[in-house]
Amino acid sequence: MATTGAPVKGKLNRSVQFTLDRGNRTGQSTGMDGASPLPTEISPKHRQIVQAAEALFLAHGYGAVSMDAVARLACVSKATLYAYFASKDALFASIVAEKGCLSPVIEELFPDTVPDLRAALLAIGQRMLRFLLQERTLSILRIAIAESARFPELGHAFYENGPQKFCYRFRTWLETLAAQGLVQTPDTLIATHQFMALLRSDVFLRTSLALPPPASDTEIDETVTSAVETWVRAFGSKEGQGSALDPPRAERPLDPIT
């Protein structure tokens, strides 16, 4: 398996493109509509392979899993497996993309007309943070973090089929708001990354590490409200800032790790 940057990226792009092209031919969707865990157009055989691969990745990690093992657990031949997925990184990319069916990228959250910037950001932030805290999302994130240093194609597959999709859509939306005078920033990409960073605070880190206590609705609400308020003060124009929010307060234990 290649481990250098450019060859791996080229290999990944060809493998992932094979998966996406095949989806277009068979009517499959990797859309981000938030409607169901897996698109109904996916064939039973495809679902069988993806579920087997996900189970193996979670149990043994990315590097230890072979395509032979996936074929055995999925009860399909290797020829059938490779007919659906050209490589292991394409299979992992498909898992990430299909989990994206629960992602925060749904068009209703990014209206062209925004009467209340804070309210719009609150809706996006709530969906994003709650998506990030789902165990299904965290399980794939943990695999990517644990093994992408040894398998760069794994990191590419995760980043391009997950975080980058949201960042692209959010940045495009910010450019629309900037043109309307609601947002002031010389670099919408930096503003996008800042919004993400504000959401991924202690509650996200603690949950990623499986540390107690579990995140409460109040704590999530408080985190999102604080993130939105901070972001609007930094990037919102006078027209976009409006009235400040009154954040909810979560009761915090003295030592949340014990």
mmCIF file of C-alpha atoms in Angstrom, residues 36-229:
data_model
loop_
_atom_site.group_PDB
_atom_site.id
_atom_site.type_symbol
_atom_site.label_atom_id
_atom_site.label_comp_id
_atom_site.label_asym_id
_atom_site.label_seq_id
_atom_site.Cartn_x
_atom_site.Cartn_y
_atom_site.Cartn_z
ATOM 1 C CA SER A 36 -32.514 7.954 7.213
ATOM 2 C CA PRO A 37 -29.347 6.116 8.337
ATOM 3 C CA LEU A 38 -28.842 4.535 4.899
ATOM 4 C CA PRO A 39 -30.381 5.560 1.557
ATOM 5 C CA THR A 40 -33.161 3.180 0.521
ATOM 6 C CA GLU A 41 -31.678 2.874 -2.997
ATOM 7 C CA ILE A 42 -28.664 0.923 -1.706
ATOM 8 C CA SER A 43 -28.836 -2.717 -2.723
ATOM 9 C CA PRO A 44 -28.971 -5.451 -0.043
ATOM 10 C CA LYS A 45 -25.581 -6.751 -1.200
ATOM 11 C CA HIS A 46 -24.006 -3.309 -0.884
ATOM 12 C CA ARG A 47 -25.490 -2.891 2.589
ATOM 13 C CA GLN A 48 -24.270 -6.353 3.568
ATOM 14 C CA ILE A 49 -20.702 -5.534 2.557
ATOM 15 C CA VAL A 50 -20.674 -2.113 4.248
ATOM 16 C CA GLN A 51 -22.086 -3.477 7.508
ATOM 17 C CA ALA A 52 -19.515 -6.283 7.551
ATOM 18 C CA ALA A 53 -16.656 -3.861 6.868
ATOM 19 C CA GLU A 54 -17.820 -1.429 9.543
ATOM 20 C CA ALA A 55 -18.054 -4.219 12.121
ATOM 21 C CA LEU A 56 -14.529 -5.380 11.298
ATOM 22 C CA PHE A 57 -13.050 -1.866 11.304
ATOM 23 C CA LEU A 58 -14.574 -1.137 14.708
ATOM 24 C CA ALA A 59 -13.432 -4.449 16.176
ATOM 25 C CA HIS A 60 -9.910 -4.648 14.743
ATOM 26 C CA GLY A 61 -8.991 -1.243 13.310
ATOM 27 C CA TYR A 62 -8.457 -0.281 9.699
ATOM 28 C CA GLY A 63 -4.971 -1.703 9.166
ATOM 29 C CA ALA A 64 -5.698 -5.189 10.486
ATOM 30 C CA VAL A 65 -8.729 -5.752 8.252
ATOM 31 C CA SER A 66 -8.247 -7.312 4.822
ATOM 32 C CA MET A 67 -10.636 -7.362 1.915
ATOM 33 C CA ASP A 68 -10.629 -11.162 2.261
ATOM 34 C CA ALA A 69 -11.969 -10.800 5.805
ATOM 35 C CA VAL A 70 -14.686 -8.409 4.638
ATOM 36 C CA ALA A 71 -15.739 -10.839 1.898
ATOM 37 C CA ARG A 72 -15.907 -13.733 4.369
ATOM 38 C CA LEU A 73 -17.971 -11.851 6.942
ATOM 39 C CA ALA A 74 -20.273 -10.423 4.272
ATOM 40 C CA CYS A 75 -20.673 -13.904 2.728
ATOM 41 C CA VAL A 76 -19.776 -12.675 -0.750
ATOM 42 C CA SER A 77 -17.065 -13.626 -3.198
ATOM 43 C CA LYS A 78 -14.033 -11.411 -3.675
ATOM 44 C CA ALA A 79 -15.190 -10.774 -7.222
ATOM 45 C CA THR A 80 -18.499 -9.457 -5.897
ATOM 46 C CA LEU A 81 -16.743 -7.352 -3.261
ATOM 47 C CA TYR A 82 -14.440 -5.724 -5.813
ATOM 48 C CA ALA A 83 -17.362 -5.157 -8.149
ATOM 49 C CA TYR A 84 -18.787 -2.855 -5.488
ATOM 50 C CA PHE A 85 -15.560 -1.392 -4.054
ATOM 51 C CA ALA A 86 -12.251 -1.046 -5.888
ATOM 52 C CA SER A 87 -10.181 -0.951 -2.679
ATOM 53 C CA LYS A 88 -10.330 -0.863 1.092
ATOM 54 C CA ASP A 89 -10.064 2.928 1.235
ATOM 55 C CA ALA A 90 -13.027 3.188 -1.164
ATOM 56 C CA LEU A 91 -14.972 0.925 1.174
ATOM 57 C CA PHE A 92 -14.092 3.097 4.171
ATOM 58 C CA ALA A 93 -15.012 6.230 2.206
ATOM 59 C CA SER A 94 -18.405 4.688 1.474
ATOM 60 C CA ILE A 95 -18.970 4.039 5.187
ATOM 61 C CA VAL A 96 -18.165 7.675 5.998
ATOM 62 C CA ALA A 97 -20.374 8.962 3.173
ATOM 63 C CA GLU A 98 -23.317 6.781 4.198
ATOM 64 C CA LYS A 99 -23.011 7.907 7.799
ATOM 65 C CA GLY A 100 -23.190 11.374 6.276
ATOM 66 C CA CYS A 101 -26.888 10.703 5.708
ATOM 67 C CA LEU A 102 -27.191 11.932 9.294
ATOM 68 C CA SER A 103 -24.805 14.812 8.742
ATOM 69 C CA PRO A 104 -25.644 18.471 9.356
ATOM 70 C CA VAL A 105 -25.508 19.291 5.639
ATOM 71 C CA ILE A 106 -29.165 19.761 4.734
ATOM 72 C CA GLU A 107 -30.214 22.653 2.558
ATOM 73 C CA GLU A 108 -32.993 23.851 4.879
ATOM 74 C CA LEU A 109 -30.292 25.007 7.310
ATOM 75 C CA PHE A 110 -28.686 27.309 4.744
ATOM 76 C CA PRO A 111 -31.386 29.707 3.492
ATOM 77 C CA ASP A 112 -30.496 32.446 1.036
ATOM 78 C CA THR A 113 -32.477 34.961 3.102
ATOM 79 C CA VAL A 114 -31.618 35.176 6.807
ATOM 80 C CA PRO A 115 -33.822 37.475 8.897
ATOM 81 C CA ASP A 116 -32.066 36.422 12.116
ATOM 82 C CA LEU A 117 -28.386 35.441 11.842
ATOM 83 C CA ARG A 118 -28.158 34.129 15.392
ATOM 84 C CA ALA A 119 -31.220 31.908 14.988
ATOM 85 C CA ALA A 120 -29.845 30.465 11.753
ATOM 86 C CA LEU A 121 -26.466 29.747 13.350
ATOM 87 C CA LEU A 122 -28.131 28.192 16.389
ATOM 88 C CA ALA A 123 -29.998 25.745 14.170
ATOM 89 C CA ILE A 124 -26.811 24.807 12.320
ATOM 90 C CA GLY A 125 -24.786 24.551 15.520
ATOM 91 C CA GLN A 126 -27.355 22.369 17.258
ATOM 92 C CA ARG A 127 -27.473 19.927 14.380
ATOM 93 C CA MET A 128 -23.705 19.885 13.952
ATOM 94 C CA LEU A 129 -22.806 19.330 17.610
ATOM 95 C CA ARG A 130 -25.475 16.686 18.172
ATOM 96 C CA PHE A 131 -24.262 14.917 15.027
ATOM 97 C CA LEU A 132 -20.662 15.017 16.256
ATOM 98 C CA LEU A 133 -21.686 13.554 19.630
ATOM 99 C CA GLN A 134 -23.485 10.546 18.143
ATOM 100 C CA GLU A 135 -21.700 7.287 18.916
ATOM 101 C CA ARG A 136 -21.910 6.272 15.262
ATOM 102 C CA THR A 137 -20.039 9.425 14.263
ATOM 103 C CA LEU A 138 -17.468 9.113 17.043
ATOM 104 C CA SER A 139 -16.702 5.468 16.240
ATOM 105 C CA ILE A 140 -15.547 6.340 12.729
ATOM 106 C CA LEU A 141 -13.689 9.429 13.948
ATOM 107 C CA ARG A 142 -11.749 7.314 16.461
ATOM 108 C CA ILE A 143 -10.680 4.876 13.749
ATOM 109 C CA ALA A 144 -9.541 7.705 11.472
ATOM 110 C CA ILE A 145 -7.522 9.395 14.233
ATOM 111 C CA ALA A 146 -5.974 6.145 15.454
ATOM 112 C CA GLU A 147 -4.765 4.879 12.085
ATOM 113 C CA SER A 148 -4.539 7.686 9.533
ATOM 114 C CA ALA A 149 -0.854 8.315 10.369
ATOM 115 C CA ARG A 150 -0.048 4.795 9.151
ATOM 116 C CA PHE A 151 -2.652 4.801 6.401
ATOM 117 C CA PRO A 152 -2.909 8.315 4.898
ATOM 118 C CA GLU A 153 -5.653 7.230 2.494
ATOM 119 C CA LEU A 154 -7.843 6.601 5.543
ATOM 120 C CA GLY A 155 -7.484 10.197 6.707
ATOM 121 C CA HIS A 156 -8.214 11.492 3.208
ATOM 122 C CA ALA A 157 -11.346 9.333 2.975
ATOM 123 C CA PHE A 158 -12.652 10.572 6.310
ATOM 124 C CA TYR A 159 -11.835 14.235 5.788
ATOM 125 C CA GLU A 160 -13.108 14.520 2.226
ATOM 126 C CA ASN A 161 -16.336 12.601 2.860
ATOM 127 C CA GLY A 162 -17.071 14.151 6.249
ATOM 128 C CA PRO A 163 -15.793 17.486 7.632
ATOM 129 C CA GLN A 164 -14.851 18.958 4.266
ATOM 130 C CA LYS A 165 -18.393 18.529 2.939
ATOM 131 C CA PHE A 166 -19.820 20.590 5.793
ATOM 132 C CA CYS A 167 -17.084 23.223 5.598
ATOM 133 C CA TYR A 168 -17.636 23.699 1.870
ATOM 134 C CA ARG A 169 -21.383 24.189 2.285
ATOM 135 C CA PHE A 170 -21.040 26.476 5.320
ATOM 136 C CA ARG A 171 -18.414 28.612 3.593
ATOM 137 C CA THR A 172 -20.565 28.970 0.483
ATOM 138 C CA TRP A 173 -23.442 30.097 2.688
ATOM 139 C CA LEU A 174 -21.222 32.633 4.469
ATOM 140 C CA GLU A 175 -20.223 34.119 1.135
ATOM 141 C CA THR A 176 -23.916 34.674 0.387
ATOM 142 C CA LEU A 177 -24.405 36.355 3.775
ATOM 143 C CA ALA A 178 -21.297 38.501 3.278
ATOM 144 C CA ALA A 179 -22.690 39.730 -0.035
ATOM 145 C CA GLN A 180 -25.863 40.729 1.831
ATOM 146 C CA GLY A 181 -23.866 42.656 4.465
ATOM 147 C CA LEU A 182 -24.729 40.307 7.349
ATOM 148 C CA VAL A 183 -21.215 38.914 7.797
ATOM 149 C CA GLN A 184 -17.903 40.747 7.751
ATOM 150 C CA THR A 185 -14.775 38.675 7.169
ATOM 151 C CA PRO A 186 -11.868 38.866 4.713
ATOM 152 C CA ASP A 187 -11.683 35.069 4.682
ATOM 153 C CA THR A 188 -14.839 32.960 4.861
ATOM 154 C CA LEU A 189 -12.778 29.767 5.209
ATOM 155 C CA ILE A 190 -11.217 31.023 8.446
ATOM 156 C CA ALA A 191 -14.658 32.058 9.692
ATOM 157 C CA THR A 192 -15.937 28.563 8.872
ATOM 158 C CA HIS A 193 -13.129 26.873 10.768
ATOM 159 C CA GLN A 194 -13.645 29.198 13.725
ATOM 160 C CA PHE A 195 -17.312 28.228 13.939
ATOM 161 C CA MET A 196 -16.382 24.536 13.939
ATOM 162 C CA ALA A 197 -13.693 25.065 16.556
ATOM 163 C CA LEU A 198 -16.086 26.877 18.896
ATOM 164 C CA LEU A 199 -18.535 23.967 18.741
ATOM 165 C CA ARG A 200 -15.863 21.341 19.414
ATOM 166 C CA SER A 201 -15.184 22.452 22.965
ATOM 167 C CA ASP A 202 -14.979 20.467 26.207
ATOM 168 C CA VAL A 203 -18.228 18.579 25.716
ATOM 169 C CA PHE A 204 -17.013 17.203 22.377
ATOM 170 C CA LEU A 205 -13.545 16.312 23.671
ATOM 171 C CA ARG A 206 -14.935 14.632 26.774
ATOM 172 C CA THR A 207 -17.440 12.600 24.775
ATOM 173 C CA SER A 208 -14.792 11.641 22.200
ATOM 174 C CA LEU A 209 -12.677 10.228 25.044
ATOM 175 C CA ALA A 210 -15.723 8.460 26.559
ATOM 176 C CA LEU A 211 -15.274 10.365 29.813
ATOM 177 C CA PRO A 212 -18.180 10.953 32.222
ATOM 178 C CA PRO A 213 -20.537 12.582 32.642
ATOM 179 C CA PRO A 214 -22.493 12.166 29.391
ATOM 180 C CA ALA A 215 -23.393 15.403 27.651
ATOM 181 C CA SER A 216 -26.764 16.751 28.739
ATOM 182 C CA ASP A 217 -29.177 18.689 26.550
ATOM 183 C CA THR A 218 -28.566 21.762 28.688
ATOM 184 C CA GLU A 219 -24.807 21.486 28.276
ATOM 185 C CA ILE A 220 -25.157 21.073 24.509
ATOM 186 C CA ASP A 221 -27.498 24.069 24.340
ATOM 187 C CA GLU A 222 -25.088 26.143 26.406
ATOM 188 C CA THR A 223 -22.122 25.194 24.216
ATOM 189 C CA VAL A 224 -23.943 26.035 20.983
ATOM 190 C CA THR A 225 -25.331 29.316 22.321
ATOM 191 C CA SER A 226 -21.905 30.416 23.554
ATOM 192 C CA ALA A 227 -20.282 29.432 20.255
ATOM 193 C CA VAL A 228 -22.830 31.378 18.220
ATOM 194 C CA GLU A 229 -22.563 34.458 20.432
#
